[in-house]
Amino acid sequence: MNDSERLALAERAIRDGAADGIEAIVSEQHDALTRFTHNAIHQNLDTSQTLVQIRAVVDGRAGWAATNGRDDSDLALARNRAIAQARFSPKPVVPVRLPAKAAYAMPDLAYDAATADTTPSARAEAAGKIFAIAEGAGAWAAGYVATSASSIAIANSNGVRGQFSGTSAVTNTKCVAPIASGYAEAYSRRFAEIDTSAVGARATAKAKEAGELGTPDVGDWSVIVEPAALGELIAYLLPHFSAQRVYEGASFLADGLGRQYMGENVTLTDDFAHPLFATCPFDGEGSPTQRVTLIENGIAKDFVTDLEWAERLERRNTGHYVPGGAEGPSPRAVVLSPGKRSRDELIASTKRGILISRFWYIRVVDQRKAIVTGMTRDGTFLIEDGKLRGGVKNLRFNVRILDLLSSCELSDQLVRTGGYSYGMVCPTGKFDRFSVSSVTSY
């Protein structure tokens, strides 16, 4: 479907609804993925789905239903289910209401038709460049090359009409050599901008340059944390910026806005229009998403809301509603502002420390205090006298994220990274006191 057809489908879905308010979201998602291991492709996936989600409001109560059908009879069936659910739902503290009509600021260059039409052979060719580099170094690679295209149209009985289309491409590669492994990744809205040769070269170099692995001492270290790892760490801080978490006391921000929680060089924003994001300008109920400064120069400035939580807390609606979300509104395009020195200069300024490429299995130890534990993987190196001195065995850490960000230095280059549940733009970070609690045997 094109934009007009999706919007027309959403308008048909809300037609003739016997409810106080009714809303429909039409989403089209196309995901294509080429997965590989041991320098060979072993899986190709290509999935497409069109979904119509309907929310009905009756006497301040809400009900939801969804359908893959597009006929009037399919839409009527889903609409009537949503209305019936709304009639029998418990009445919430704040009566549910739908947003009013609004205008949206569309980000530039969010959609790339060539990326949406990327073929399996093009992804295979891109993966083959990684294989060639790994094989040439006596190693093997595992990972994937993926592209996606998503489109959304929303309409409600208050006159809201919105639509957005975007594309994404990503390569994620782990290279395994006889002694160690290395990791690299690349994200873009355009497949043509993904240089898989460069990704393969970075991952292979980390695996080969590790050499015989040393064993770091347990204790506090200076560490250089590359964007893929720093993004995963910061992701555990994002739920703290939900209005619901703040209200429930499950966020460090429950101690109050306007307080210094991090170093003066730390600024964190939620910015859907950032050039490395360029994502949807409205939330899951059609409210315009605002650019929100969460942390400015280390001082807490704001958290994100939706229509319900803006009313409950008497704050502005920042447009961060998540349909069906149990934890309230959520940031979705977080940017950690850069510093002044390059990654290499941060390494050169380190007398003795550790370079970390990637984390895994991070788990929360204390939600309110933002204390987490986790492991390093795929590229952990000793730094001595400003130079990389070979690989070290992976280590377990226990850190309070706010303490790390209270004494840190950030590099001058922003990179887009992400995981299963988050996307982020961040630089490389240097932290002075990173607590290593144990060391593995590999």
Short mmCIF file of C-alpha atoms in Angstrom, two decimals:
data_model
loop_
_atom_site.label_atom_id
_atom_site.label_comp_id
_atom_site.label_asym_id
_atom_site.label_seq_id
_atom_site.Cartn_x
_atom_site.Cartn_y
_atom_site.Cartn_z
CA MET A 1 0.00 0.00 0.00
CA ASN A 2 1.06 3.60 -0.51
CA ASP A 3 0.56 6.40 2.05
CA SER A 4 -2.92 7.29 0.83
CA GLU A 5 -4.09 3.67 0.86
CA ARG A 6 -2.85 3.09 4.43
CA LEU A 7 -4.56 6.24 5.67
CA ALA A 8 -7.77 5.33 3.84
CA LEU A 9 -7.68 1.90 5.53
CA ALA A 10 -7.26 3.54 8.95
CA GLU A 11 -10.20 5.84 8.24
CA ARG A 12 -12.40 2.88 7.23
CA ALA A 13 -11.42 1.11 10.47
CA ILE A 14 -12.80 3.92 12.67
CA ARG A 15 -15.95 4.47 10.61
CA ASP A 16 -19.32 3.79 12.23
CA GLY A 17 -17.85 2.99 15.64
CA ALA A 18 -20.46 3.17 18.45
CA ALA A 19 -17.96 4.48 20.99
CA ASP A 20 -17.07 7.79 22.65
CA GLY A 21 -13.78 7.73 20.75
CA ILE A 22 -12.07 5.37 18.36
CA GLU A 23 -8.55 5.12 16.91
CA ALA A 24 -6.91 2.91 14.27
CA ILE A 25 -3.25 2.30 13.50
CA VAL A 26 -2.32 0.63 10.22
CA SER A 27 1.25 -0.68 10.26
CA GLU A 28 3.17 -2.41 7.48
CA GLN A 29 6.46 -4.08 8.40
CA HIS A 30 8.89 -5.82 6.03
CA ASP A 31 11.96 -7.47 7.62
CA ALA A 32 14.66 -9.30 5.65
CA LEU A 33 17.66 -10.95 7.29
CA THR A 34 20.61 -13.01 6.06
CA ARG A 35 22.27 -14.87 8.95
CA PHE A 36 25.64 -16.61 8.74
CA THR A 37 28.18 -18.59 10.74
CA HIS A 38 31.55 -20.23 9.96
CA ASN A 39 31.75 -18.02 6.83
CA ALA A 40 28.60 -19.50 5.30
CA ILE A 41 25.00 -18.33 5.09
CA HIS A 42 22.68 -20.71 6.88
CA GLN A 43 19.42 -18.76 7.10
CA ASN A 44 17.40 -16.26 5.08
CA LEU A 45 14.25 -14.71 6.49
CA ASP A 46 11.79 -12.44 4.71
CA THR A 47 8.62 -11.50 6.53
CA SER A 48 5.90 -8.95 5.81
CA GLN A 49 2.86 -8.09 7.87
CA THR A 50 0.02 -5.61 7.65
CA LEU A 51 -1.77 -5.06 10.95
CA VAL A 52 -4.74 -2.89 11.85
CA GLN A 53 -4.94 -2.10 15.58
CA ILE A 54 -8.11 -0.51 16.90
CA ARG A 55 -8.58 1.21 20.26
CA ALA A 56 -12.09 2.11 21.40
CA VAL A 57 -12.98 4.39 24.31
CA VAL A 58 -16.28 4.02 26.17
CA ASP A 59 -17.02 6.00 29.36
CA GLY A 60 -13.29 6.58 29.99
CA ARG A 61 -12.43 2.90 29.54
CA ALA A 62 -10.33 1.51 26.68
CA GLY A 63 -10.47 -1.73 24.69
CA TRP A 64 -8.12 -3.02 21.99
CA ALA A 65 -8.41 -5.45 19.08
CA ALA A 66 -6.34 -6.16 15.96
CA THR A 67 -6.79 -7.80 12.58
CA ASN A 68 -4.74 -8.64 9.51
CA GLY A 69 -7.84 -8.37 7.34
CA ARG A 70 -8.64 -5.31 5.25
CA ASP A 71 -12.25 -5.99 4.26
CA ASP A 72 -15.02 -3.96 5.87
CA SER A 73 -16.28 -7.11 7.60
CA ASP A 74 -12.83 -7.78 9.15
CA LEU A 75 -12.58 -4.19 10.34
CA ALA A 76 -16.10 -4.22 11.78
CA LEU A 77 -15.39 -7.44 13.68
CA ALA A 78 -12.20 -6.01 15.23
CA ARG A 79 -13.90 -2.67 15.95
CA ASN A 80 -16.81 -4.34 17.74
CA ARG A 81 -14.41 -6.48 19.81
CA ALA A 82 -12.54 -3.36 20.90
CA ILE A 83 -15.80 -1.63 21.86
CA ALA A 84 -17.00 -4.68 23.82
CA GLN A 85 -13.69 -4.86 25.70
CA ALA A 86 -13.88 -1.18 26.54
CA ARG A 87 -17.38 -1.58 28.03
CA PHE A 88 -16.19 -4.32 30.40
CA SER A 89 -12.75 -2.91 31.26
CA PRO A 90 -12.06 -1.53 34.75
CA LYS A 91 -12.18 2.24 34.91
CA PRO A 92 -8.65 3.69 35.16
CA VAL A 93 -7.53 6.41 37.58
CA VAL A 94 -7.45 8.88 34.70
CA PRO A 95 -10.25 8.36 32.17
CA VAL A 96 -8.85 7.41 28.77
CA ARG A 97 -9.23 10.01 26.05
CA LEU A 98 -7.78 10.36 22.58
CA PRO A 99 -5.48 13.15 21.36
CA ALA A 100 -6.72 16.06 19.28
CA LYS A 101 -5.68 16.76 15.70
CA ALA A 102 -2.07 17.97 15.41
CA ALA A 103 0.66 18.78 12.89
CA TYR A 104 3.89 16.77 12.70
CA ALA A 105 7.48 17.78 11.91
CA MET A 106 8.68 15.08 9.52
CA PRO A 107 12.41 14.19 9.74
CA ASP A 108 14.45 14.33 6.54
CA LEU A 109 15.53 11.26 4.54
CA ALA A 110 13.86 8.68 6.76
CA TYR A 111 12.92 6.36 3.88
CA ASP A 112 15.18 4.90 1.20
CA ALA A 113 13.41 2.92 -1.53
CA ALA A 114 16.59 1.05 -2.49
CA THR A 115 16.96 -0.22 1.09
CA ALA A 116 13.33 -1.33 1.18
CA ASP A 117 13.91 -3.30 -2.05
CA THR A 118 17.26 -4.87 -1.10
CA THR A 119 17.47 -8.38 -2.55
CA PRO A 120 18.74 -11.57 -0.85
CA SER A 121 21.62 -11.67 -3.35
CA ALA A 122 22.68 -8.14 -2.35
CA ARG A 123 22.73 -9.13 1.33
CA ALA A 124 24.62 -12.32 0.43
CA GLU A 125 27.19 -10.31 -1.51
CA ALA A 126 27.63 -8.01 1.47
CA ALA A 127 28.10 -10.99 3.81
CA GLY A 128 30.59 -12.52 1.37
CA LYS A 129 32.92 -9.53 1.82
CA ILE A 130 33.06 -10.34 5.54
CA PHE A 131 33.76 -14.02 4.83
CA ALA A 132 36.68 -13.18 2.53
CA ILE A 133 38.37 -11.02 5.16
CA ALA A 134 37.84 -13.55 7.94
CA GLU A 135 39.08 -16.49 5.83
CA GLY A 136 42.14 -14.51 4.80
CA ALA A 137 43.02 -14.13 8.45
CA GLY A 138 42.42 -17.79 9.33
CA ALA A 139 39.23 -16.96 11.22
CA TRP A 140 35.48 -17.38 10.78
CA ALA A 141 32.62 -14.93 11.09
CA ALA A 142 29.10 -15.17 12.50
CA GLY A 143 26.36 -12.55 12.42
CA TYR A 144 23.82 -11.11 10.03
CA VAL A 145 23.02 -8.52 7.39
CA ALA A 146 19.49 -7.17 7.73
CA THR A 147 17.22 -4.58 6.13
CA SER A 148 13.76 -3.42 7.10
CA ALA A 149 11.04 -1.03 5.97
CA SER A 150 8.17 0.13 8.13
CA SER A 151 5.17 2.33 7.44
CA ILE A 152 2.44 3.53 9.76
CA ALA A 153 -0.80 5.48 9.40
CA ILE A 154 -2.98 6.60 12.31
CA ALA A 155 -6.47 8.08 12.44
CA ASN A 156 -8.85 8.80 15.28
CA SER A 157 -12.34 10.20 15.76
CA ASN A 158 -10.90 13.54 16.98
CA GLY A 159 -9.43 14.24 13.56
CA VAL A 160 -5.88 12.92 14.08
CA ARG A 161 -4.33 11.91 10.76
CA GLY A 162 -0.66 10.94 10.59
CA GLN A 163 1.65 8.74 8.56
CA PHE A 164 5.32 7.90 8.41
CA SER A 165 7.66 5.53 6.54
CA GLY A 166 11.25 4.64 7.39
CA THR A 167 13.98 2.16 6.49
CA SER A 168 16.90 0.64 8.36
CA ALA A 169 19.95 -1.52 7.60
CA VAL A 170 22.37 -3.21 9.97
CA THR A 171 25.37 -5.52 9.92
CA ASN A 172 26.42 -7.30 13.10
CA THR A 173 29.57 -9.44 12.97
CA LYS A 174 31.54 -11.55 15.42
CA CYS A 175 34.86 -12.86 14.10
CA VAL A 176 36.41 -15.89 15.83
CA ALA A 177 40.16 -16.66 15.67
CA PRO A 178 41.90 -19.59 17.42
CA ILE A 179 42.45 -17.68 20.68
CA ALA A 180 40.05 -14.73 20.77
CA SER A 181 37.03 -13.15 19.09
CA GLY A 182 36.28 -9.63 17.88
CA TYR A 183 33.07 -7.66 17.23
CA ALA A 184 31.95 -4.85 14.94
CA GLU A 185 28.62 -3.47 13.72
CA ALA A 186 27.16 -0.75 11.49
CA TYR A 187 23.72 0.88 11.33
CA SER A 188 22.22 3.20 8.75
CA ARG A 189 18.87 4.14 7.19
CA ARG A 190 20.44 3.29 3.80
CA PHE A 191 21.82 -0.16 2.93
CA ALA A 192 24.25 1.48 0.49
CA GLU A 193 25.98 3.19 3.43
CA ILE A 194 26.76 -0.11 5.20
CA ASP A 195 30.40 -0.98 4.47
CA THR A 196 30.56 -4.68 5.35
CA SER A 197 34.22 -4.89 4.31
CA ALA A 198 35.08 -2.32 6.96
CA VAL A 199 32.92 -4.10 9.54
CA GLY A 200 34.59 -7.43 8.75
CA ALA A 201 38.05 -5.85 8.91
CA ARG A 202 37.40 -4.30 12.35
CA ALA A 203 36.03 -7.53 13.82
CA THR A 204 38.85 -9.63 12.32
CA ALA A 205 41.55 -7.26 13.51
CA LYS A 206 40.26 -7.45 17.08
CA ALA A 207 40.24 -11.23 16.99
CA LYS A 208 43.76 -11.48 15.51
CA GLU A 209 45.43 -8.72 17.50
CA ALA A 210 44.40 -10.13 20.86
CA GLY A 211 47.32 -12.61 20.93
CA GLU A 212 47.80 -14.61 24.12
CA LEU A 213 45.18 -13.42 26.60
CA GLY A 214 46.33 -11.80 29.82
CA THR A 215 44.48 -11.92 33.13
CA PRO A 216 43.50 -8.52 34.55
CA ASP A 217 43.45 -7.97 38.30
CA VAL A 218 40.19 -7.65 40.17
CA GLY A 219 39.51 -4.06 41.30
CA ASP A 220 38.88 -0.61 39.87
CA TRP A 221 40.10 0.11 36.33
CA SER A 222 40.12 2.97 33.88
CA VAL A 223 38.17 1.71 30.88
CA ILE A 224 37.50 2.84 27.32
CA VAL A 225 34.00 1.64 26.35
CA GLU A 226 33.21 1.64 22.62
CA PRO A 227 29.72 2.70 21.37
CA ALA A 228 28.24 -0.82 21.04
CA ALA A 229 29.06 -1.47 24.70
CA LEU A 230 28.25 2.02 25.99
CA GLY A 231 24.87 1.97 24.25
CA GLU A 232 23.96 -1.30 25.94
CA LEU A 233 24.95 0.11 29.32
CA ILE A 234 23.01 3.37 28.87
CA ALA A 235 19.97 1.36 27.72
CA TYR A 236 19.53 0.26 31.33
CA LEU A 237 19.17 3.90 32.30
CA LEU A 238 16.37 4.68 29.83
CA PRO A 239 13.42 3.29 31.86
CA HIS A 240 14.31 5.84 34.55
CA PHE A 241 13.06 8.59 32.23
CA SER A 242 9.50 7.22 32.09
CA ALA A 243 6.93 9.35 33.93
CA GLN A 244 5.40 6.17 35.35
CA ARG A 245 8.73 4.99 36.80
CA VAL A 246 9.29 8.40 38.35
CA TYR A 247 5.79 8.45 39.86
CA GLU A 248 6.20 4.92 41.27
CA GLY A 249 9.58 5.74 42.81
CA ALA A 250 11.39 3.18 40.65
CA SER A 251 13.61 5.83 39.03
CA PHE A 252 16.59 7.74 40.41
CA LEU A 253 14.70 10.83 39.17
CA ALA A 254 12.18 10.25 41.98
CA ASP A 255 14.70 12.21 44.09
CA GLY A 256 13.78 15.25 41.98
CA LEU A 257 14.55 17.12 38.78
CA GLY A 258 17.06 19.98 38.81
CA ARG A 259 19.65 17.91 40.69
CA GLN A 260 23.19 17.05 39.57
CA TYR A 261 23.27 13.31 38.91
CA MET A 262 26.16 13.11 36.38
CA GLY A 263 29.25 15.00 35.25
CA GLU A 264 28.95 18.45 33.68
CA ASN A 265 30.03 16.98 30.32
CA VAL A 266 27.03 14.64 30.12
CA THR A 267 23.95 15.71 28.13
CA LEU A 268 21.27 13.19 27.17
CA THR A 269 18.38 14.02 24.82
CA ASP A 270 15.52 12.16 23.18
CA ASP A 271 15.51 13.39 19.58
CA PHE A 272 13.46 11.53 16.95
CA ALA A 273 14.71 13.91 14.23
CA HIS A 274 18.45 13.41 14.87
CA PRO A 275 20.09 12.68 11.47
CA LEU A 276 21.27 9.24 12.64
CA PHE A 277 17.73 8.34 13.78
CA ALA A 278 15.11 10.15 11.62
CA THR A 279 12.26 8.18 13.12
CA CYS A 280 8.48 8.64 13.52
CA PRO A 281 7.42 12.16 14.61
CA PHE A 282 4.37 10.97 16.58
CA ASP A 283 3.76 8.38 19.27
CA GLY A 284 1.48 5.36 19.38
CA GLU A 285 -1.66 7.43 19.88
CA GLY A 286 -0.86 10.24 17.45
CA SER A 287 0.51 12.90 19.81
CA PRO A 288 3.45 14.86 18.30
CA THR A 289 6.74 13.64 19.76
CA GLN A 290 8.80 16.45 21.29
CA ARG A 291 12.58 16.74 21.51
CA VAL A 292 13.22 16.26 25.23
CA THR A 293 16.40 17.20 27.08
CA LEU A 294 16.62 14.51 29.75
CA ILE A 295 20.01 15.44 31.25
CA GLU A 296 21.82 18.73 30.57
CA ASN A 297 25.38 19.21 31.81
CA GLY A 298 24.74 16.44 34.32
CA ILE A 299 21.54 18.01 35.73
CA ALA A 300 18.20 16.20 35.38
CA LYS A 301 15.87 18.35 33.27
CA ASP A 302 12.90 16.23 32.29
CA PHE A 303 11.33 12.84 31.68
CA VAL A 304 8.96 11.64 28.97
CA THR A 305 5.15 11.52 29.20
CA ASP A 306 2.09 10.64 27.18
CA LEU A 307 -1.46 11.96 27.29
CA GLU A 308 -2.36 10.04 30.48
CA TRP A 309 0.82 10.77 32.44
CA ALA A 310 0.93 14.39 31.38
CA GLU A 311 -2.52 14.82 32.91
CA ARG A 312 -1.73 12.76 36.02
CA LEU A 313 1.45 14.72 36.79
CA GLU A 314 0.25 18.07 35.36
CA ARG A 315 3.13 18.23 32.88
CA ARG A 316 3.36 18.76 29.11
CA ASN A 317 2.67 15.79 26.84
CA THR A 318 6.02 14.90 25.22
CA GLY A 319 4.43 12.34 22.87
CA HIS A 320 6.05 9.08 24.04
CA TYR A 321 3.02 6.78 24.36
CA VAL A 322 3.73 3.06 23.88
CA PRO A 323 0.65 1.03 22.82
CA GLY A 324 0.05 -1.68 25.37
CA GLY A 325 3.16 -0.70 27.32
CA ALA A 326 3.04 -1.84 30.95
CA GLU A 327 5.71 0.61 32.06
CA GLY A 328 4.20 3.78 30.70
CA PRO A 329 5.81 6.22 28.26
CA SER A 330 9.34 5.49 27.07
CA PRO A 331 12.25 7.33 25.40
CA ARG A 332 12.86 5.92 21.92
CA ALA A 333 15.59 7.98 20.21
CA VAL A 334 18.23 8.79 22.83
CA VAL A 335 21.38 10.71 21.95
CA LEU A 336 24.38 11.04 24.30
CA SER A 337 26.20 14.22 23.26
CA PRO A 338 29.84 13.90 22.14
CA GLY A 339 32.99 15.20 23.81
CA LYS A 340 36.07 16.85 22.32
CA ARG A 341 38.77 14.21 21.93
CA SER A 342 38.85 11.24 19.55
CA ARG A 343 38.66 7.59 20.61
CA ASP A 344 42.37 7.19 19.86
CA GLU A 345 43.21 10.23 21.98
CA LEU A 346 41.22 8.77 24.88
CA ILE A 347 43.28 5.57 24.58
CA ALA A 348 46.53 7.54 24.28
CA SER A 349 45.70 9.43 27.49
CA THR A 350 45.30 6.20 29.49
CA LYS A 351 48.33 5.08 31.55
CA ARG A 352 46.85 1.68 32.39
CA GLY A 353 43.35 0.54 31.53
CA ILE A 354 41.09 -1.77 29.55
CA LEU A 355 39.37 -1.30 26.16
CA ILE A 356 35.90 -2.90 26.02
CA SER A 357 34.19 -3.62 22.66
CA ARG A 358 30.96 -5.21 23.82
CA PHE A 359 28.95 -6.35 26.85
CA TRP A 360 26.53 -9.21 27.29
CA TYR A 361 24.14 -10.51 29.90
CA ILE A 362 23.87 -7.23 31.75
CA ARG A 363 21.41 -7.65 34.59
CA VAL A 364 19.93 -5.16 37.06
CA VAL A 365 21.16 -5.45 40.66
CA ASP A 366 19.32 -2.41 42.06
CA GLN A 367 16.74 -0.70 39.83
CA ARG A 368 16.38 2.53 41.81
CA LYS A 369 20.14 3.04 42.18
CA ALA A 370 20.87 1.96 38.56
CA ILE A 371 23.38 -0.70 39.66
CA VAL A 372 24.04 -3.44 37.09
CA THR A 373 26.31 -6.45 36.64
CA GLY A 374 27.48 -8.04 33.40
CA MET A 375 30.27 -9.50 31.29
CA THR A 376 32.58 -8.33 28.52
CA ARG A 377 32.94 -10.23 25.25
CA ASP A 378 34.45 -10.18 21.74
CA GLY A 379 37.34 -7.76 22.12
CA THR A 380 38.71 -6.82 25.55
CA PHE A 381 42.21 -5.33 25.49
CA LEU A 382 44.81 -4.14 27.98
CA ILE A 383 45.99 -0.53 27.62
CA GLU A 384 49.44 0.44 28.90
CA ASP A 385 51.16 3.77 28.40
CA GLY A 386 48.48 4.87 25.94
CA LYS A 387 48.73 1.85 23.65
CA LEU A 388 46.82 -1.42 23.20
CA ARG A 389 48.97 -4.25 24.57
CA GLY A 390 46.97 -7.33 23.52
CA GLY A 391 43.83 -9.07 24.64
CA VAL A 392 42.76 -9.98 28.16
CA LYS A 393 40.30 -12.57 29.39
CA ASN A 394 36.68 -11.50 29.70
CA LEU A 395 35.65 -10.04 33.01
CA ARG A 396 32.59 -9.53 35.19
CA PHE A 397 31.76 -6.07 36.45
CA ASN A 398 29.46 -4.45 39.01
CA VAL A 399 28.85 -0.75 38.45
CA ARG A 400 26.46 2.06 39.31
CA ILE A 401 25.82 3.72 35.97
CA LEU A 402 25.34 7.16 37.54
CA ASP A 403 28.77 6.90 39.21
CA LEU A 404 30.40 6.08 35.88
CA LEU A 405 28.75 9.07 34.20
CA SER A 406 29.77 11.33 37.08
CA SER A 407 33.44 11.00 36.14
CA CYS A 408 33.81 10.33 32.45
CA GLU A 409 35.12 11.65 29.18
CA LEU A 410 33.34 11.18 25.86
CA SER A 411 34.79 10.97 22.35
CA ASP A 412 34.00 13.41 19.56
CA GLN A 413 32.32 10.95 17.16
CA LEU A 414 28.70 9.83 17.45
CA VAL A 415 27.70 6.37 16.25
CA ARG A 416 24.30 4.73 15.98
CA THR A 417 24.01 1.45 17.85
CA GLY A 418 21.19 -0.73 19.13
CA GLY A 419 19.89 -4.00 20.48
CA TYR A 420 16.70 -6.03 20.61
CA SER A 421 14.85 -3.39 22.64
CA TYR A 422 16.63 -0.09 22.09
CA GLY A 423 18.27 2.22 19.60
CA MET A 424 20.79 4.87 20.57
CA VAL A 425 23.33 7.35 19.26
CA CYS A 426 26.41 7.66 21.44
CA PRO A 427 30.21 8.16 21.37
CA THR A 428 32.99 6.11 22.95
CA GLY A 429 33.26 6.71 26.71
CA LYS A 430 36.15 6.70 29.17
CA PHE A 431 35.40 5.94 32.82
CA ASP A 432 37.82 6.27 35.71
CA ARG A 433 36.48 3.76 38.20
CA PHE A 434 35.05 0.63 36.59
CA SER A 435 34.73 -2.14 39.16
CA VAL A 436 35.98 -5.56 37.95
CA SER A 437 34.70 -8.23 40.33
CA SER A 438 36.01 -11.42 38.68
CA VAL A 439 37.78 -12.73 35.57
CA THR A 440 36.76 -15.64 33.34
CA SER A 441 39.02 -18.40 31.99
CA TYR A 442 38.56 -17.35 28.33
#
